Amino acid sequence: AQSVTQLGSHVSVSEGALVLLRCNYSSSVPPYLFWYVQYPNQGLQLLLKYTSAATLVKGINGFEAEFKKSETSFHLTKPSAHMSDAAEYFCAVSDRNTGFQKLVFGTGTRLLVSP
Amino acid sequence: DAGVIQSPRHEVTEMGQEVTLRCKPISGHDYLFWYRQTMMRGLELLIYFNNNVPIDDSGMPEDRFSAKMPNASFSTLKIQPSEPRDSAVYFCASSPLVSGVDTEAFFGQGTRLTVV
């Protein structure tokens, strides 16, 4: 069964600093990978997704992620953090066997941005 | 479109009572999902429907949980009887029937359930 592991339940950065949120996946077949963001008291919003096209995926709000098969990773980055990026971020995986709609989420990483 | 609409936003109930959570998916979406979010277990898929038919309910924790989708614009998740360990945020999401590379699940704002 597929799964994702997010390293670090909390990540703190200063405004303007690089954001790096880590995600490693486990899947027996080529996966689809997703990053979602959750703002306080809100539902989840899709940031970006990898579906076996380009390995570097660009998303909304300046975020991007790179699929690295050799490292089974899909880390999320943003060159310069903004205060409005403070939220919880979830990595998720699905695969062609179970259907792309059936997402398995990681435990989430809370991003804290200080002035 | 107003997005996925869930009601109520907050529910506090006593142990043993029946709880019904409601969801209106985005019009035209063929898939509907119910997720549960807790501190201990994170986000778990409980059940999902395709064209109002339950496809996979393997995530439903116990027989106390049931979900229905009587038509394309409405779904319910019922817990009977409720227990304190059911306290969580329950999300509904919907997605259209498109090819895999174009799919996206749209989430509602969730229902925060507290069972005391």
Tab-separated table of C-alpha atoms in Angstrom:
chain	number	residue	atom	x	y	z
A	1	ALA	CA	0.000	0.000	0.000
A	2	GLN	CA	1.184	3.481	-0.740
A	3	SER	CA	2.081	5.965	1.980
A	4	VAL	CA	3.840	9.272	2.522
A	5	THR	CA	6.085	10.435	5.330
A	6	GLN	CA	6.468	14.099	6.129
A	7	LEU	CA	9.586	14.889	8.106
A	8	GLY	CA	9.036	17.507	10.773
A	9	SER	CA	5.654	18.332	12.213
A	10	HIS	CA	6.703	21.990	12.482
A	11	VAL	CA	9.022	24.101	10.368
A	12	SER	CA	9.916	27.682	11.302
A	13	VAL	CA	11.377	30.203	8.880
A	14	SER	CA	11.845	33.939	8.750
A	15	GLU	CA	10.027	36.037	6.216
A	16	GLY	CA	12.059	36.059	3.005
A	17	ALA	CA	13.873	32.803	3.781
A	18	LEU	CA	13.749	29.603	1.787
A	19	VAL	CA	10.907	27.220	2.592
A	20	LEU	CA	11.642	23.483	2.395
A	21	LEU	CA	9.014	20.947	3.438
A	22	ARG	CA	9.989	17.312	3.091
A	23	CYS	CA	7.917	14.426	1.804
A	24	ASN	CA	8.977	10.867	1.039
A	25	TYR	CA	6.629	8.369	-0.538
A	26	SER	CA	6.278	4.648	-0.679
A	27	SER	CA	4.473	3.109	-3.605
A	28	SER	CA	4.809	-0.126	-5.520
A	29	VAL	CA	3.704	1.507	-8.755
A	30	PRO	CA	4.400	4.944	-10.251
A	31	PRO	CA	2.524	7.339	-8.025
A	32	TYR	CA	0.650	10.540	-8.372
A	33	LEU	CA	1.842	13.017	-5.724
A	34	PHE	CA	0.161	16.097	-4.357
A	35	TRP	CA	0.767	18.963	-1.979
A	36	TYR	CA	-2.196	20.559	-0.239
A	37	VAL	CA	-2.322	23.586	2.050
A	38	GLN	CA	-4.756	24.094	4.913
A	39	TYR	CA	-5.272	27.530	6.424
A	40	PRO	CA	-6.817	27.785	9.908
A	41	ASN	CA	-10.435	26.658	10.016
A	42	GLN	CA	-10.424	26.003	6.283
A	43	GLY	CA	-10.522	22.992	4.030
A	44	LEU	CA	-7.575	21.796	1.985
A	45	GLN	CA	-6.497	23.562	-1.175
A	46	LEU	CA	-4.378	21.984	-3.890
A	47	LEU	CA	-0.956	23.615	-4.292
A	48	LEU	CA	0.460	21.378	-6.996
A	49	LYS	CA	0.528	17.816	-8.285
A	50	TYR	CA	2.870	15.410	-10.039
A	51	THR	CA	1.308	13.021	-12.544
A	52	SER	CA	4.361	11.603	-14.365
A	53	ALA	CA	4.947	14.484	-16.734
A	54	ALA	CA	7.678	16.999	-15.831
A	55	THR	CA	9.525	16.108	-12.623
A	56	LEU	CA	9.684	19.755	-11.530
A	57	VAL	CA	6.175	20.915	-10.826
A	58	LYS	CA	5.179	24.523	-10.277
A	59	GLY	CA	2.137	25.383	-8.258
A	60	ILE	CA	0.260	28.333	-6.912
A	61	ASN	CA	1.657	31.050	-4.646
A	62	GLY	CA	5.242	30.521	-5.855
A	63	PHE	CA	5.585	26.951	-4.580
A	64	GLU	CA	7.224	24.163	-6.520
A	65	ALA	CA	8.172	20.545	-5.911
A	66	GLU	CA	10.540	18.110	-7.571
A	67	PHE	CA	9.830	14.427	-8.016
A	68	LYS	CA	12.986	12.370	-7.431
A	69	LYS	CA	12.415	8.706	-8.036
A	70	SER	CA	15.882	7.685	-6.838
A	71	GLU	CA	15.204	9.315	-3.481
A	72	THR	CA	11.442	8.551	-3.419
A	73	SER	CA	10.971	12.187	-2.509
A	74	PHE	CA	8.656	15.041	-3.430
A	75	HIS	CA	9.864	17.989	-1.359
A	76	LEU	CA	8.030	21.314	-1.480
A	77	THR	CA	10.012	24.546	-1.797
A	78	LYS	CA	9.492	28.271	-2.081
A	79	PRO	CA	12.433	30.659	-2.534
A	80	SER	CA	11.127	33.393	-0.257
A	81	ALA	CA	8.607	32.893	2.528
A	82	HIS	CA	5.766	35.323	3.090
A	83	MET	CA	3.776	35.779	6.255
A	84	SER	CA	0.689	34.585	4.406
A	85	ASP	CA	2.361	31.184	3.824
A	86	ALA	CA	1.866	30.250	7.466
A	87	ALA	CA	-0.412	27.212	7.323
A	88	GLU	CA	-0.374	23.439	7.481
A	89	TYR	CA	0.910	21.550	4.457
A	90	PHE	CA	0.007	18.008	3.514
A	91	CYS	CA	1.713	15.698	1.095
A	92	ALA	CA	-0.500	13.019	-0.464
A	93	VAL	CA	-0.101	10.054	-2.791
A	94	SER	CA	-2.355	8.025	-5.019
A	95	ASP	CA	-1.662	5.421	-7.648
A	96	ARG	CA	-3.173	4.070	-10.815
A	97	ASN	CA	-4.157	0.796	-9.194
A	98	THR	CA	-6.416	2.332	-6.569
A	99	GLY	CA	-7.577	5.241	-8.678
A	100	PHE	CA	-6.194	8.720	-8.701
A	101	GLN	CA	-9.006	10.013	-6.533
A	102	LYS	CA	-8.090	7.886	-3.516
A	103	LEU	CA	-5.554	10.036	-1.718
A	104	VAL	CA	-3.410	8.897	1.202
A	105	PHE	CA	-2.189	11.879	3.213
A	106	GLY	CA	0.869	12.447	5.322
A	107	THR	CA	0.566	13.721	8.862
A	108	GLY	CA	1.177	17.310	7.843
A	109	THR	CA	3.792	19.978	8.510
A	110	ARG	CA	2.895	23.255	10.127
A	111	LEU	CA	4.840	26.153	8.626
A	112	LEU	CA	5.501	29.075	10.933
A	113	VAL	CA	6.757	32.349	9.421
A	114	SER	CA	8.266	35.013	11.640
A	115	PRO	CA	8.827	38.670	10.702
B	1	ASP	CA	-20.021	27.929	-7.758
B	2	ALA	CA	-20.032	28.224	-3.974
B	3	GLY	CA	-17.732	25.257	-3.570
B	4	VAL	CA	-18.317	22.209	-1.399
B	5	ILE	CA	-20.733	23.116	1.368
B	6	GLN	CA	-20.766	21.284	4.677
B	7	SER	CA	-23.139	21.668	7.576
B	8	PRO	CA	-23.030	22.190	10.413
B	9	ARG	CA	-19.595	23.815	10.843
B	10	HIS	CA	-19.542	22.846	14.496
B	11	GLU	CA	-21.405	20.137	16.355
B	12	VAL	CA	-21.278	19.315	20.025
B	13	THR	CA	-23.203	16.277	21.141
B	14	GLU	CA	-23.419	13.907	24.047
B	15	MET	CA	-22.071	10.406	23.912
B	16	GLY	CA	-24.665	7.984	22.627
B	17	GLN	CA	-26.507	10.491	20.484
B	18	GLU	CA	-26.908	10.231	16.743
B	19	VAL	CA	-24.948	12.723	14.665
B	20	THR	CA	-25.577	13.555	11.021
B	21	LEU	CA	-23.110	15.530	8.949
B	22	ARG	CA	-24.178	16.949	5.618
B	23	CYS	CA	-22.402	17.766	2.387
B	24	LYS	CA	-23.363	19.421	-0.871
B	25	PRO	CA	-20.718	18.762	-3.545
B	26	ILE	CA	-19.876	21.073	-6.400
B	27	SER	CA	-22.454	20.766	-9.138
B	28	GLY	CA	-21.360	18.403	-11.891
B	29	HIS	CA	-18.761	16.576	-9.837
B	30	ASP	CA	-19.038	12.816	-10.056
B	31	TYR	CA	-16.944	11.866	-7.062
B	32	LEU	CA	-17.604	12.608	-3.400
B	33	PHE	CA	-15.289	11.813	-0.506
B	34	TRP	CA	-15.589	11.840	3.264
B	35	TYR	CA	-12.385	12.343	5.262
B	36	ARG	CA	-11.734	12.494	8.986
B	37	GLN	CA	-8.914	14.559	10.483
B	38	THR	CA	-7.553	13.922	13.972
B	39	MET	CA	-4.319	14.822	15.706
B	40	MET	CA	-3.440	11.175	16.214
B	41	ARG	CA	-4.235	9.769	12.779
B	42	GLY	CA	-4.122	12.793	10.490
B	43	LEU	CA	-6.387	12.773	7.427
B	44	GLU	CA	-8.093	9.471	6.695
B	45	LEU	CA	-10.369	8.641	3.803
B	46	LEU	CA	-13.543	7.116	5.190
B	47	ILE	CA	-15.576	6.457	2.060
B	48	TYR	CA	-16.042	7.714	-1.454
B	49	PHE	CA	-18.834	7.663	-3.999
B	50	ASN	CA	-18.911	7.716	-7.776
B	51	ASN	CA	-22.184	8.806	-9.350
B	52	ASN	CA	-23.914	8.379	-5.978
B	53	VAL	CA	-22.712	4.783	-5.588
B	54	PRO	CA	-20.318	3.910	-2.723
B	55	ILE	CA	-17.098	2.637	-4.254
B	56	ASP	CA	-14.809	2.104	-1.303
B	57	ASP	CA	-15.890	2.188	2.330
B	58	SER	CA	-12.861	0.376	3.706
B	59	GLY	CA	-11.941	3.430	5.757
B	60	MET	CA	-15.178	3.504	7.713
B	61	PRO	CA	-14.009	2.689	11.220
B	62	GLU	CA	-17.005	0.834	12.607
B	63	ASP	CA	-20.582	-0.119	11.917
B	64	ARG	CA	-21.605	2.934	13.902
B	65	PHE	CA	-20.597	4.964	10.854
B	66	SER	CA	-22.731	5.057	7.730
B	67	ALA	CA	-22.805	7.277	4.668
B	68	LYS	CA	-25.388	7.829	1.981
B	69	MET	CA	-25.655	9.776	-1.209
B	70	PRO	CA	-29.326	9.818	-2.231
B	71	ASN	CA	-28.697	12.143	-5.165
B	72	ALA	CA	-25.907	13.964	-6.944
B	73	SER	CA	-26.206	17.071	-4.797
B	74	PHE	CA	-26.341	15.688	-1.275
B	75	SER	CA	-24.552	13.277	1.010
B	76	THR	CA	-24.715	12.457	4.696
B	77	LEU	CA	-22.338	10.855	7.143
B	78	LYS	CA	-24.091	9.457	10.199
B	79	ILE	CA	-22.640	8.248	13.469
B	80	GLN	CA	-24.971	6.265	15.701
B	81	PRO	CA	-24.280	6.047	18.579
B	82	SER	CA	-21.525	8.633	18.870
B	83	GLU	CA	-18.535	8.202	21.182
B	84	PRO	CA	-15.936	10.695	22.474
B	85	ARG	CA	-13.268	9.125	20.248
B	86	ASP	CA	-15.285	10.193	17.213
B	87	SER	CA	-14.369	13.797	17.987
B	88	ALA	CA	-12.585	15.104	14.904
B	89	VAL	CA	-12.939	17.388	11.921
B	90	TYR	CA	-14.847	15.710	9.117
B	91	PHE	CA	-14.215	16.922	5.588
B	92	CYS	CA	-16.232	16.373	2.484
B	93	ALA	CA	-14.578	16.749	-0.918
B	94	SER	CA	-15.701	16.380	-4.505
B	95	SER	CA	-13.972	16.009	-7.842
B	96	PRO	CA	-15.047	15.898	-11.450
B	97	LEU	CA	-14.759	12.929	-13.776
B	98	VAL	CA	-11.730	13.858	-15.802
B	99	SER	CA	-8.537	12.127	-16.727
B	100	GLY	CA	-6.086	11.450	-13.962
B	101	VAL	CA	-3.679	14.215	-14.818
B	102	ASP	CA	-6.401	16.826	-14.553
B	103	THR	CA	-8.089	15.629	-11.415
B	104	GLU	CA	-8.359	17.707	-8.304
B	105	ALA	CA	-10.374	17.205	-5.156
B	106	PHE	CA	-12.117	20.309	-3.797
B	107	PHE	CA	-12.612	20.325	-0.049
B	108	GLY	CA	-15.324	21.829	2.089
B	109	GLN	CA	-14.508	23.770	5.232
B	110	GLY	CA	-15.203	20.807	7.456
B	111	THR	CA	-17.427	19.991	10.392
B	112	ARG	CA	-15.768	20.047	13.793
B	113	LEU	CA	-17.464	17.344	15.862
B	114	THR	CA	-17.064	17.185	19.614
B	115	VAL	CA	-18.619	14.291	21.492
B	116	VAL	CA	-18.724	14.814	25.254
